[in-house]
Amino acid sequence: MSTGDDLWAARRTSFGDAADNYAYGRPHYPRAALEWALPAGATTVADVGAATGRLTETLLDLGLSVTAVEPSGRMRAHIPAAATTVAAGAESLPLADASVDAMLVAQAWHWFDVPKALAEAARVIRPGGALVLLWNLLDTDDPNTLLIADAIQAEE
């Protein structure tokens, strides 16, 4: 492994100590947003950088077959048992070519070696599929949300 690869490996597993806090405090992703983003007829998806499975939960609720890809064992321990879990990073997915209708990444894209992750996405997503990148952001139009964000020193 090169020095650059070592850096990415360290980054992608750096949150293991916070797994319990992530499982407790991370917000869910809106079902309507996922229904909008997924390609029509999608049945099989990969949640890459799945962390504790917050996105995985909603994908399962949509009736999808989900492979949750997460390098941290402490994070993977929280992923719902109904999903298939694999220990890997976005740069080397243990998935077959053209095997998923969509690859979803929630709040994790910035932790990936992007050129390698894009190559893997192109390899595993079926023709007509989608790469879906998601973030939960603060609603800066809502004054109550801003008050809470200020109180907990949240980033916008």
XYZ file of C-alpha atoms in Angstrom:
156
model
C 0.000 0.000 0.000
C 1.361 3.422 -0.907
C 1.521 6.356 1.473
C -1.554 7.878 -0.224
C -3.451 4.623 0.230
C -2.429 4.538 3.909
C -3.865 8.030 4.374
C -7.201 7.058 2.773
C -7.345 3.865 4.860
C -6.795 5.861 8.053
C -9.446 8.411 7.097
C -12.114 5.871 6.210
C -11.821 4.070 9.544
C -11.239 7.077 11.803
C -14.789 7.248 13.157
C -14.985 3.773 14.683
C -14.704 5.128 18.221
C -17.786 7.270 17.593
C -19.956 4.468 16.183
C -22.390 4.447 19.106
C -22.808 8.233 18.891
C -23.364 8.036 15.124
C -25.995 5.336 15.569
C -27.769 7.437 18.175
C -27.520 10.912 16.675
C -27.381 10.758 12.894
C -30.586 11.863 11.173
C -32.467 9.704 8.701
C -32.608 10.446 4.995
C -36.002 11.456 3.595
C -37.788 8.620 1.838
C -39.145 11.024 -0.802
C -35.617 12.170 -1.683
C -34.489 8.580 -2.171
C -37.541 7.710 -4.266
C -36.755 10.730 -6.455
C -33.040 9.895 -6.794
C -33.258 6.170 -7.468
C -33.591 4.964 -11.048
C -37.006 3.599 -12.009
C -37.340 -0.080 -11.219
C -34.293 -0.190 -8.918
C -34.169 -3.345 -6.783
C -30.517 -3.780 -5.816
C -28.362 -0.998 -4.363
C -25.074 -0.441 -2.579
C -24.810 1.946 0.376
C -21.105 2.802 0.257
C -19.526 4.366 3.322
C -22.603 3.073 5.139
C -21.335 3.925 8.635
C -24.009 2.752 11.093
C -26.598 2.139 8.382
C -28.833 5.173 8.724
C -29.325 5.310 4.936
C -29.444 1.510 4.752
C -32.493 1.527 7.056
C -34.508 3.691 4.683
C -33.366 1.765 1.610
C -34.525 -1.459 3.259
C -37.847 0.200 4.131
C -38.233 0.924 0.408
C -38.032 -2.828 -0.208
C -34.600 -2.764 -1.822
C -31.888 -5.378 -1.575
C -29.022 -3.499 0.076
C -25.321 -4.203 0.287
C -23.867 -1.911 2.952
C -20.168 -1.297 2.347
C -18.293 -0.013 5.406
C -14.636 -0.511 6.376
C -15.088 0.040 10.126
C -16.203 -3.022 12.042
C -17.526 -0.889 14.887
C -19.730 1.029 12.455
C -20.841 -2.124 10.601
C -22.017 -3.622 13.895
C -24.938 -1.147 13.855
C -26.098 -1.865 10.292
C -29.490 -3.632 10.147
C -29.186 -7.402 9.807
C -31.496 -7.387 6.752
C -28.696 -5.821 4.702
C -25.683 -7.659 3.351
C -22.609 -6.049 4.921
C -19.093 -6.059 3.559
C -15.857 -4.660 4.913
C -14.402 -2.479 2.175
C -13.806 1.041 0.993
C -15.254 2.799 -2.039
C -11.994 2.438 -3.928
C -12.119 -1.371 -4.078
C -15.676 -2.644 -3.935
C -16.142 -6.404 -3.549
C -19.121 -6.300 -5.909
C -19.509 -7.812 -9.367
C -19.437 -5.678 -12.489
C -22.833 -4.102 -13.298
C -24.361 -5.648 -10.163
C -26.326 -2.736 -8.651
C -28.982 -0.368 -9.913
C -27.562 2.441 -7.800
C -24.613 3.225 -5.586
C -25.571 5.625 -2.812
C -23.175 7.583 -0.627
C -24.492 9.572 2.339
C -22.254 12.100 4.068
C -19.126 10.163 3.056
C -18.000 11.186 -0.436
C -15.324 13.545 0.923
C -13.642 10.573 2.660
C -13.045 8.751 -0.637
C -10.161 8.846 -3.078
C -12.546 10.263 -5.687
C -10.904 9.097 -8.948
C -10.721 5.516 -7.640
C -14.240 5.638 -6.184
C -15.649 6.951 -9.471
C -13.973 4.124 -11.386
C -15.499 1.598 -8.992
C -18.929 3.229 -9.267
C -18.742 3.036 -13.067
C -17.788 -0.620 -12.805
C -20.515 -1.805 -10.386
C -23.504 0.296 -11.502
C -25.649 -1.261 -14.226
C -26.250 0.702 -17.448
C -29.036 3.188 -16.740
C -28.250 3.125 -13.022
C -27.270 6.020 -10.791
C -24.579 7.287 -8.467
C -26.458 9.139 -5.710
C -24.583 11.463 -3.329
C -26.512 12.670 -0.272
C -25.951 15.141 2.541
C -28.191 16.251 5.379
C -27.879 20.023 5.611
C -29.230 22.541 8.069
C -32.345 24.415 6.987
C -30.936 27.928 7.250
C -34.362 29.431 6.439
C -35.797 28.149 9.719
C -34.896 30.424 12.664
C -35.521 27.639 15.211
C -33.089 25.341 13.424
C -30.490 28.112 13.471
C -30.967 28.619 17.228
C -30.419 24.918 17.865
C -27.437 24.829 15.489
C -25.869 27.756 17.303
C -26.454 26.102 20.683
C -24.708 22.893 19.643
C -22.155 24.687 17.448
C -23.243 22.787 14.338
C -21.685 23.503 10.991
C -23.965 24.711 8.199
